Amino acid sequence: MRGMRLLGVWCAALMTVGAVAPLAGAETAQEADLAYHGAATLDSGRVEVRITPRNHGPSAVPDATVRLRWSQPLENRQTLPDGCARSGVRVVLCRVGALPADTLGADLRLGVRLRGVPTEVLMEIDTVWSGGAVDHNRHNDRQRVLVLDTGDAYYF
């Protein structure tokens, strides 16, 4: 009985220490702050997008994926750049790649054709995967841009 009591005390002490500090070798999520800026144009049903990703840090992001979603459905056939794939009727996912802390990533450029010739499209951009890094500032990696069919660049 004494052995069971001693084991119970030891387990309680271990749980208390574990609650205060992680066990040796346990990994914690790195924190990063991803942001996306760029421009989009709409001309006769074709949307051209340029996005520059940035990691404000403090930690590196081993790999990231950005989602682009449009309020209008895309044409069935699309020619997308390497690293991009359709994920639905209105969605394209693109690999951003690794982003060291406090750096800009490579520009992502893509063009998509919308069904029909809408006079405007709402484009939404957000991170769907950040390689395990935690982003507490989700305001700058989520963008909503209303793009009018003027051929003009709309910056975000």
Coordinates of N, CA, C and O in Angstrom, one line a residue:
M1 N 0.8 -1.2 0.0 CA 0.0 0.0 0.0 C 0.9 1.3 0.0 O 0.6 2.2 -0.7
R2 N 2.0 1.2 0.8 CA 2.9 2.4 0.8 C 3.5 2.6 -0.5 O 3.7 3.8 -0.9
G3 N 3.8 1.6 -1.3 CA 4.4 1.7 -2.6 C 3.4 2.4 -3.6 O 3.8 3.2 -4.4
M4 N 2.2 2.0 -3.5 CA 1.1 2.6 -4.3 C 1.0 4.1 -4.0 O 0.9 4.9 -4.9
R5 N 1.0 4.5 -2.7 CA 0.9 5.8 -2.3 C 2.1 6.6 -2.8 O 2.0 7.7 -3.3
L6 N 3.3 6.1 -2.7 CA 4.5 6.7 -3.1 C 4.5 6.9 -4.7 O 4.8 8.0 -5.2
L7 N 4.0 5.9 -5.4 CA 3.9 6.0 -6.8 C 2.9 7.1 -7.2 O 3.1 7.9 -8.1
G8 N 1.8 7.2 -6.5 CA 0.8 8.3 -6.7 C 1.4 9.7 -6.4 O 1.1 10.6 -7.2
V9 N 2.1 9.8 -5.4 CA 2.8 11.1 -5.1 C 3.8 11.5 -6.2 O 3.8 12.6 -6.7
W10 N 4.5 10.5 -6.6 CA 5.5 10.7 -7.7 C 4.8 11.1 -9.0 O 5.3 12.1 -9.7
C11 N 3.8 10.5 -9.4 CA 3.0 10.8 -10.6 C 2.4 12.2 -10.5 O 2.5 13.0 -11.4
A12 N 1.9 12.6 -9.3 CA 1.3 13.9 -9.1 C 2.4 15.0 -9.2 O 2.2 16.0 -9.8
A13 N 3.6 14.7 -8.7 CA 4.7 15.7 -8.8 C 5.1 15.8 -10.2 O 5.4 16.9 -10.7
L14 N 5.2 14.7 -11.0 CA 5.6 14.7 -12.4 C 4.6 15.5 -13.2 O 5.0 16.3 -14.0
M15 N 3.3 15.3 -12.9 CA 2.3 16.1 -13.7 C 2.4 17.6 -13.4 O 2.2 18.4 -14.3
T16 N 2.7 17.9 -12.1 CA 2.8 19.3 -11.7 C 4.0 20.0 -12.5 O 3.9 21.0 -13.0
V17 N 5.1 19.3 -12.5 CA 6.3 19.8 -13.1 C 6.0 19.9 -14.6 O 6.4 20.9 -15.3
G18 N 5.4 18.9 -15.2 CA 5.1 18.9 -16.6 C 4.1 20.0 -17.0 O 4.2 20.6 -18.1
A19 N 3.2 20.5 -16.1 CA 2.3 21.6 -16.4 C 3.1 22.9 -16.4 O 2.6 23.8 -17.0
V20 N 4.2 23.0 -15.7 CA 4.9 24.2 -15.6 C 5.9 24.4 -16.7 O 6.0 25.4 -17.3
A21 N 6.6 23.3 -17.1 CA 7.6 23.4 -18.1 C 7.5 22.1 -19.0 O 7.2 21.0 -18.5
P22 N 7.7 22.2 -20.3 CA 7.6 21.1 -21.1 C 8.7 20.1 -20.8 O 9.8 20.5 -20.4
L23 N 8.5 18.8 -21.1 CA 9.5 17.8 -20.9 C 10.6 18.1 -21.9 O 10.5 18.6 -23.0
A24 N 11.8 17.7 -21.5 CA 13.0 17.8 -22.3 C 12.8 17.1 -23.7 O 12.3 16.0 -23.7
G25 N 13.1 17.8 -24.8 CA 12.9 17.2 -26.1 C 11.5 17.5 -26.7 O 11.3 17.2 -27.8
A26 N 10.6 18.0 -25.9 CA 9.2 18.2 -26.4 C 9.3 19.5 -27.2 O 9.9 20.5 -26.9
E27 N 8.7 19.5 -28.4 CA 8.7 20.6 -29.3 C 7.5 21.5 -29.1 O 6.4 21.0 -28.8
T28 N 7.7 22.8 -29.2 CA 6.7 23.8 -29.1 C 6.5 24.4 -30.5 O 7.5 24.5 -31.3
A29 N 5.3 24.9 -30.8 CA 5.1 25.5 -32.1 C 5.8 26.8 -32.2 O 5.9 27.6 -31.3
Q30 N 6.4 27.0 -33.4 CA 7.1 28.3 -33.6 C 6.1 29.3 -34.0 O 5.1 29.0 -34.6
E31 N 6.4 30.6 -33.7 CA 5.5 31.7 -34.0 C 6.0 32.4 -35.2 O 7.2 32.8 -35.3
A32 N 5.1 32.7 -36.2 CA 5.5 33.5 -37.4 C 4.3 34.4 -37.7 O 3.2 34.2 -37.2
D33 N 4.6 35.4 -38.5 CA 3.5 36.4 -38.9 C 3.6 36.5 -40.4 O 4.3 37.3 -40.9
L34 N 2.7 35.8 -41.1 CA 2.6 35.8 -42.5 C 1.7 36.9 -43.0 O 0.7 37.3 -42.3
A35 N 2.1 37.5 -44.1 CA 1.3 38.6 -44.7 C 1.4 38.5 -46.2 O 2.4 38.0 -46.8
Y36 N 0.3 38.9 -46.9 CA 0.3 38.9 -48.4 C -0.1 40.2 -48.9 O -1.1 40.8 -48.4
H37 N 0.7 40.7 -49.8 CA 0.4 42.0 -50.5 C 0.5 41.8 -52.0 O 1.3 40.9 -52.4
G38 N -0.1 42.6 -52.8 CA 0.0 42.5 -54.2 C -1.0 43.3 -54.9 O -1.5 44.3 -54.5
A39 N -1.4 42.8 -56.1 CA -2.4 43.5 -56.9 C -3.2 42.5 -57.8 O -2.7 41.3 -58.0
A40 N -4.4 42.9 -58.2 CA -5.2 42.0 -59.0 C -5.9 42.9 -60.0 O -6.3 44.1 -59.7
T41 N -6.1 42.4 -61.2 CA -6.8 43.1 -62.3 C -7.9 42.1 -62.8 O -7.7 40.9 -62.9
L42 N -9.0 42.7 -63.3 CA -10.0 42.0 -64.0 C -10.3 42.6 -65.3 O -10.5 43.8 -65.4
D43 N -10.2 41.8 -66.4 CA -10.4 42.4 -67.7 C -11.1 41.3 -68.6 O -10.6 40.3 -68.9
S44 N -12.4 41.6 -68.9 CA -13.2 40.7 -69.7 C -13.2 39.2 -69.2 O -13.1 38.3 -70.0
G45 N -13.4 39.1 -67.9 CA -13.5 37.7 -67.3 C -12.2 37.1 -67.0 O -12.2 35.9 -66.5
R46 N -11.1 37.7 -67.2 CA -9.8 37.1 -66.8 C -9.2 38.0 -65.6 O -9.1 39.2 -65.7
V47 N -8.8 37.2 -64.6 CA -8.2 37.9 -63.4 C -6.7 37.5 -63.4 O -6.3 36.4 -63.5
E48 N -5.9 38.6 -63.3 CA -4.5 38.4 -63.1 C -4.1 38.8 -61.7 O -4.5 39.9 -61.3
V49 N -3.3 38.0 -61.0 CA -3.0 38.2 -59.6 C -1.5 38.1 -59.4 O -0.9 37.2 -60.0
R50 N -1.0 39.1 -58.7 CA 0.4 39.0 -58.2 C 0.4 39.1 -56.7 O -0.2 40.1 -56.1
I51 N 1.0 38.2 -56.0 CA 1.1 38.2 -54.5 C 2.5 38.1 -54.1 O 3.3 37.2 -54.6
T52 N 2.9 38.9 -53.2 CA 4.2 38.8 -52.5 C 4.0 38.4 -51.1 O 3.4 39.2 -50.3
P53 N 4.4 37.2 -50.7 CA 4.3 36.8 -49.3 C 5.4 37.3 -48.5 O 6.5 37.6 -49.0
R54 N 5.2 37.6 -47.2 CA 6.2 38.0 -46.3 C 6.0 37.4 -44.9 O 4.9 37.2 -44.5
N55 N 7.1 37.0 -44.3 CA 7.1 36.5 -43.0 C 7.7 37.5 -42.1 O 8.9 37.8 -42.1
H56 N 6.9 38.1 -41.2 CA 7.5 39.1 -40.3 C 8.2 38.5 -39.1 O 8.7 39.2 -38.2
G57 N 8.1 37.2 -39.0 CA 8.8 36.5 -37.9 C 8.0 36.3 -36.6 O 6.8 36.6 -36.6
P58 N 8.6 36.0 -35.6 CA 10.0 35.9 -35.3 C 10.7 34.6 -35.8 O 11.9 34.5 -35.9
S59 N 9.9 33.6 -36.1 CA 10.5 32.3 -36.6 C 10.3 32.1 -38.0 O 9.4 32.7 -38.7
A60 N 11.1 31.2 -38.6 CA 10.9 30.8 -40.0 C 9.7 29.9 -40.2 O 9.3 29.2 -39.3
V61 N 9.2 29.9 -41.4 CA 8.1 29.0 -41.8 C 8.7 28.0 -42.8 O 9.2 28.4 -43.8
P62 N 8.6 26.7 -42.4 CA 9.3 25.7 -43.3 C 8.6 25.6 -44.6 O 9.2 25.2 -45.6
D63 N 7.3 25.9 -44.7 CA 6.5 25.8 -46.0 C 5.2 26.4 -45.7 O 4.7 26.3 -44.6
A64 N 4.6 27.0 -46.7 CA 3.2 27.6 -46.5 C 2.4 27.4 -47.8 O 3.0 27.2 -48.9
T65 N 1.1 27.4 -47.6 CA 0.2 27.3 -48.8 C -0.9 28.4 -48.6 O -1.4 28.6 -47.5
V66 N -1.1 29.2 -49.7 CA -2.1 30.2 -49.7 C -3.3 29.8 -50.5 O -3.2 29.1 -51.5
R67 N -4.5 30.2 -50.0 CA -5.8 29.9 -50.8 C -6.3 31.2 -51.4 O -6.3 32.2 -50.8
L68 N -6.6 31.1 -52.7 CA -7.3 32.2 -53.4 C -8.7 31.7 -53.7 O -8.9 30.7 -54.3
R69 N -9.7 32.5 -53.3 CA -11.1 32.2 -53.5 C -11.8 33.3 -54.2 O -11.6 34.5 -53.8
W70 N -12.6 33.0 -55.2 CA -13.3 34.1 -55.9 C -14.8 33.9 -55.7 O -15.3 32.8 -55.6
S71 N -15.5 35.0 -55.8 CA -17.0 35.0 -55.6 C -17.6 34.5 -56.9 O -18.8 34.1 -56.8
Q72 N -17.0 34.4 -58.0 CA -17.5 33.9 -59.2 C -16.8 32.5 -59.5 O -15.6 32.4 -59.3
P73 N -17.5 31.6 -60.1 CA -16.9 30.3 -60.4 C -15.8 30.5 -61.5 O -16.0 31.4 -62.4
L74 N -14.8 29.6 -61.5 CA -13.8 29.6 -62.5 C -14.2 28.7 -63.7 O -15.0 27.8 -63.5
E75 N -13.7 29.1 -64.8 CA -13.8 28.2 -66.0 C -13.3 26.8 -65.6 O -12.4 26.7 -64.8
N76 N -13.8 25.8 -66.2 CA -13.4 24.4 -65.9 C -11.9 24.2 -66.3 O -11.2 23.6 -65.5
R77 N -11.5 24.6 -67.4 CA -10.1 24.5 -67.8 C -9.3 25.7 -67.4 O -9.6 26.8 -67.8
Q78 N -8.2 25.5 -66.7 CA -7.3 26.5 -66.3 C -5.9 26.1 -66.5 O -5.5 24.9 -66.3
T79 N -5.0 27.0 -66.9 CA -3.6 26.8 -66.9 C -3.0 27.5 -65.7 O -3.0 28.7 -65.7
L80 N -2.5 26.7 -64.7 CA -2.0 27.3 -63.5 C -0.5 27.1 -63.4 O 0.0 26.2 -63.9
P81 N 0.2 28.0 -62.7 CA 1.6 27.9 -62.5 C 1.9 26.6 -61.7 O 1.1 26.1 -60.9
D82 N 3.2 26.2 -61.8 CA 3.7 25.1 -60.9 C 3.4 25.4 -59.5 O 3.6 26.6 -59.1
G83 N 3.0 24.5 -58.7 CA 2.8 24.7 -57.3 C 1.3 25.1 -57.0 O 1.0 25.3 -55.8
C84 N 0.5 25.3 -58.0 CA -0.9 25.7 -57.8 C -1.8 24.6 -58.3 O -1.5 23.9 -59.3
A85 N -3.0 24.5 -57.6 CA -3.9 23.4 -58.0 C -5.3 23.9 -57.6 O -5.5 24.6 -56.7
R86 N -6.3 23.5 -58.4 CA -7.7 23.8 -58.1 C -8.1 23.0 -56.9 O -7.7 21.8 -56.7
S87 N -8.9 23.6 -56.1 CA -9.4 22.9 -54.9 C -10.9 23.0 -54.8 O -11.5 22.8 -53.8
G88 N -11.6 23.5 -55.9 CA -13.0 23.6 -55.9 C -13.4 24.5 -57.1 O -12.6 24.9 -57.9
V89 N -14.7 24.7 -57.2 CA -15.2 25.5 -58.3 C -14.7 26.9 -58.3 O -14.5 27.5 -59.4
R90 N -14.4 27.5 -57.1 CA -14.0 28.9 -57.0 C -12.6 29.0 -56.3 O -12.3 30.1 -55.9
V91 N -11.9 27.9 -56.1 CA -10.7 28.0 -55.2 C -9.5 27.4 -55.9 O -9.5 26.4 -56.6
V92 N -8.4 28.1 -55.7 CA -7.0 27.6 -56.1 C -6.1 27.7 -54.9 O -6.1 28.7 -54.1
L93 N -5.3 26.6 -54.7 CA -4.3 26.6 -53.6 C -2.9 26.7 -54.3 O -2.7 26.1 -55.3
C94 N -2.1 27.5 -53.7 CA -0.7 27.7 -54.2 C 0.3 27.6 -53.1 O 0.2 28.1 -52.0
R95 N 1.4 26.8 -53.4 CA 2.5 26.7 -52.5 C 3.3 27.9 -52.5 O 3.7 28.5 -53.5
V96 N 3.5 28.5 -51.3 CA 4.3 29.6 -51.1 C 5.8 29.2 -50.9 O 6.7 29.9 -51.4
G97 N 6.0 28.1 -50.2 CA 7.4 27.7 -50.0 C 7.8 28.1 -48.6 O 7.1 28.7 -47.8
A98 N 9.1 27.9 -48.4 CA 9.7 28.2 -47.1 C 9.9 29.8 -47.0 O 10.2 30.4 -48.0
L99 N 9.7 30.3 -45.8 CA 9.9 31.7 -45.6 C 10.7 32.0 -44.3 O 10.2 31.8 -43.2
P100 N 12.0 32.3 -44.5 CA 12.8 32.7 -43.3 C 12.1 33.9 -42.6 O 11.4 34.6 -43.2
A101 N 12.4 34.1 -41.3 CA 11.9 35.2 -40.6 C 12.4 36.5 -41.2 O 13.5 36.6 -41.7
D102 N 11.5 37.5 -41.2 CA 11.8 38.9 -41.7 C 12.3 38.9 -43.2 O 13.2 39.6 -43.5
T103 N 11.6 38.1 -44.0 CA 12.0 38.1 -45.4 C 10.7 38.1 -46.3 O 9.6 37.8 -45.9
L104 N 10.9 38.5 -47.5 CA 9.9 38.4 -48.6 C 10.1 37.1 -49.3 O 11.2 36.7 -49.5
G105 N 9.0 36.5 -49.7 CA 9.1 35.3 -50.5 C 9.0 35.7 -52.0 O 8.9 36.8 -52.3
A106 N 9.1 34.7 -52.8 CA 9.1 34.9 -54.3 C 7.7 35.3 -54.7 O 6.7 34.8 -54.1
D107 N 7.6 36.2 -55.6 CA 6.2 36.6 -56.1 C 5.5 35.4 -56.7 O 6.1 34.6 -57.4
L108 N 4.2 35.4 -56.4 CA 3.3 34.4 -57.0 C 2.5 35.1 -58.0 O 1.8 36.1 -57.7
R109 N 2.5 34.6 -59.2 CA 1.7 35.2 -60.3 C 0.9 34.1 -61.0 O 1.3 33.1 -61.3
L110 N -0.4 34.5 -61.1 CA -1.3 33.5 -61.8 C -2.4 34.3 -62.4 O -2.8 35.4 -62.0
G111 N -3.0 33.7 -63.5 CA -4.1 34.2 -64.1 C -5.2 33.2 -64.2 O -4.9 32.0 -64.4
V112 N -6.4 33.5 -63.9 CA -7.5 32.6 -64.0 C -8.6 33.2 -64.9 O -8.8 34.4 -64.9
R113 N -9.4 32.3 -65.5 CA -10.5 32.8 -66.3 C -11.8 32.4 -65.5 O -12.0 31.3 -65.0
L114 N -12.6 33.4 -65.4 CA -13.9 33.3 -64.7 C -15.0 32.8 -65.7 O -14.8 33.1 -66.9
R115 N -16.0 32.1 -65.2 CA -17.1 31.8 -66.1 C -17.9 33.1 -66.5 O -18.2 33.8 -65.6
G116 N -18.1 33.3 -67.7 CA -18.8 34.5 -68.2 C -17.9 35.7 -68.1 O -16.7 35.6 -68.0
V117 N -18.5 36.8 -68.1 CA -17.8 38.1 -68.0 C -18.4 39.0 -67.0 O -19.1 39.9 -67.2
P118 N -18.1 38.7 -65.7 CA -18.7 39.5 -64.6 C -18.1 40.9 -64.6 O -17.0 41.1 -65.0
T119 N -18.9 41.8 -64.1 CA -18.4 43.2 -64.0 C -17.5 43.4 -62.7 O -16.8 44.4 -62.6
E120 N -17.5 42.5 -61.8 CA -16.7 42.5 -60.6 C -16.5 41.1 -60.0 O -17.3 40.2 -60.3
V121 N -15.5 41.0 -59.2 CA -15.3 39.7 -58.5 C -14.7 40.1 -57.1 O -13.8 41.0 -57.0
L122 N -15.1 39.4 -56.1 CA -14.5 39.5 -54.8 C -13.5 38.4 -54.7 O -13.8 37.2 -54.8
M123 N -12.2 38.7 -54.4 CA -11.2 37.8 -54.3 C -10.8 37.7 -52.8 O -10.5 38.8 -52.2
E124 N -10.7 36.5 -52.2 CA -10.2 36.4 -50.8 C -9.0 35.6 -50.8 O -8.8 34.6 -51.5
I125 N -8.0 36.0 -50.0 CA -6.7 35.3 -49.9 C -6.5 35.0 -48.4 O -6.7 35.9 -47.5
D126 N -6.0 33.8 -48.1 CA -5.7 33.5 -46.7 C -4.7 32.3 -46.7 O -4.6 31.5 -47.7
T127 N -4.1 32.1 -45.6 CA -3.1 31.0 -45.4 C -3.9 29.8 -45.0 O -4.8 29.9 -44.1
V128 N -3.7 28.6 -45.6 CA -4.4 27.4 -45.2 C -3.4 26.4 -44.5 O -3.8 25.5 -43.9
W129 N -2.1 26.7 -44.7 CA -1.1 25.8 -44.1 C 0.2 26.6 -43.9 O 0.6 27.4 -44.8
S130 N 0.8 26.5 -42.7 CA 2.0 27.3 -42.5 C 3.1 26.4 -41.9 O 3.9 26.9 -41.1
G131 N 3.1 25.1 -42.2 CA 4.2 24.2 -41.8 C 4.3 24.1 -40.3 O 5.4 23.8 -39.8
G132 N 3.2 24.3 -39.6 CA 3.2 24.1 -38.1 C 3.5 25.4 -37.4 O 3.3 25.4 -36.2
A133 N 3.8 26.5 -38.1 CA 4.0 27.7 -37.4 C 2.7 28.3 -37.0 O 1.7 28.2 -37.7
V134 N 2.7 29.0 -35.8 CA 1.4 29.6 -35.3 C 1.5 31.1 -35.7 O 2.5 31.8 -35.4
D135 N 0.4 31.6 -36.2 CA 0.3 33.0 -36.6 C -0.8 33.6 -35.7 O -2.0 33.4 -36.0
H136 N -0.4 34.4 -34.7 CA -1.4 35.1 -33.9 C -2.0 36.3 -34.5 O -3.0 36.9 -34.0
N137 N -1.4 36.9 -35.5 CA -1.9 38.1 -36.2 C -2.5 37.7 -37.5 O -1.8 37.7 -38.6
R138 N -3.7 37.2 -37.5 CA -4.3 36.7 -38.8 C -4.9 37.8 -39.6 O -5.4 37.6 -40.7
H139 N -4.8 39.1 -39.2 CA -5.3 40.2 -40.0 C -4.6 40.5 -41.3 O -5.2 40.9 -42.3
N140 N -3.3 40.2 -41.3 CA -2.5 40.6 -42.5 C -2.3 39.4 -43.4 O -1.7 39.6 -44.5
D141 N -2.7 38.2 -43.1 CA -2.6 37.1 -44.1 C -4.0 36.8 -44.6 O -4.1 35.8 -45.3
R142 N -5.0 37.6 -44.3 CA -6.3 37.4 -44.8 C -6.7 38.7 -45.5 O -6.7 39.8 -44.9
Q143 N -6.9 38.6 -46.8 CA -7.2 39.8 -47.6 C -8.5 39.6 -48.4 O -8.8 38.4 -48.8
R144 N -9.3 40.6 -48.5 CA -10.5 40.6 -49.3 C -10.4 41.8 -50.3 O -10.3 42.9 -49.8
V145 N -10.5 41.5 -51.6 CA -10.3 42.6 -52.5 C -11.4 42.5 -53.5 O -11.7 41.5 -54.2
L146 N -12.1 43.7 -53.7 CA -13.1 43.8 -54.7 C -12.4 44.3 -56.0 O -11.8 45.4 -56.0
V147 N -12.5 43.5 -57.1 CA -11.8 43.8 -58.3 C -12.9 44.1 -59.4 O -13.7 43.2 -59.6
L148 N -12.9 45.3 -59.9 CA -13.8 45.7 -60.9 C -13.3 45.4 -62.3 O -12.1 45.5 -62.5
D149 N -14.2 45.2 -63.3 CA -13.8 44.9 -64.7 C -13.4 46.2 -65.4 O -14.1 46.7 -66.2
T150 N -12.3 46.8 -65.0 CA -11.8 48.0 -65.6 C -10.4 47.8 -66.2 O -10.0 48.7 -66.9
G151 N -9.8 46.7 -65.9 CA -8.4 46.5 -66.3 C -7.4 47.2 -65.4 O -6.2 47.1 -65.6
D152 N -7.9 48.0 -64.4 CA -7.0 48.7 -63.5 C -6.5 47.7 -62.4 O -7.2 46.7 -62.0
A153 N -5.4 48.0 -61.9 CA -4.8 47.2 -60.8 C -5.5 47.6 -59.4 O -5.5 48.8 -59.2
Y154 N -5.9 46.6 -58.7 CA -6.4 46.9 -57.3 C -5.4 46.3 -56.3 O -5.1 45.1 -56.4
Y155 N -4.8 47.2 -55.5 CA -3.8 46.8 -54.6 C -4.3 46.4 -53.3 O -5.3 46.9 -52.8
F156 N -3.6 45.4 -52.6 CA -4.0 45.0 -51.3 C -2.7 44.7 -50.5 O -1.6 44.7 -51.0

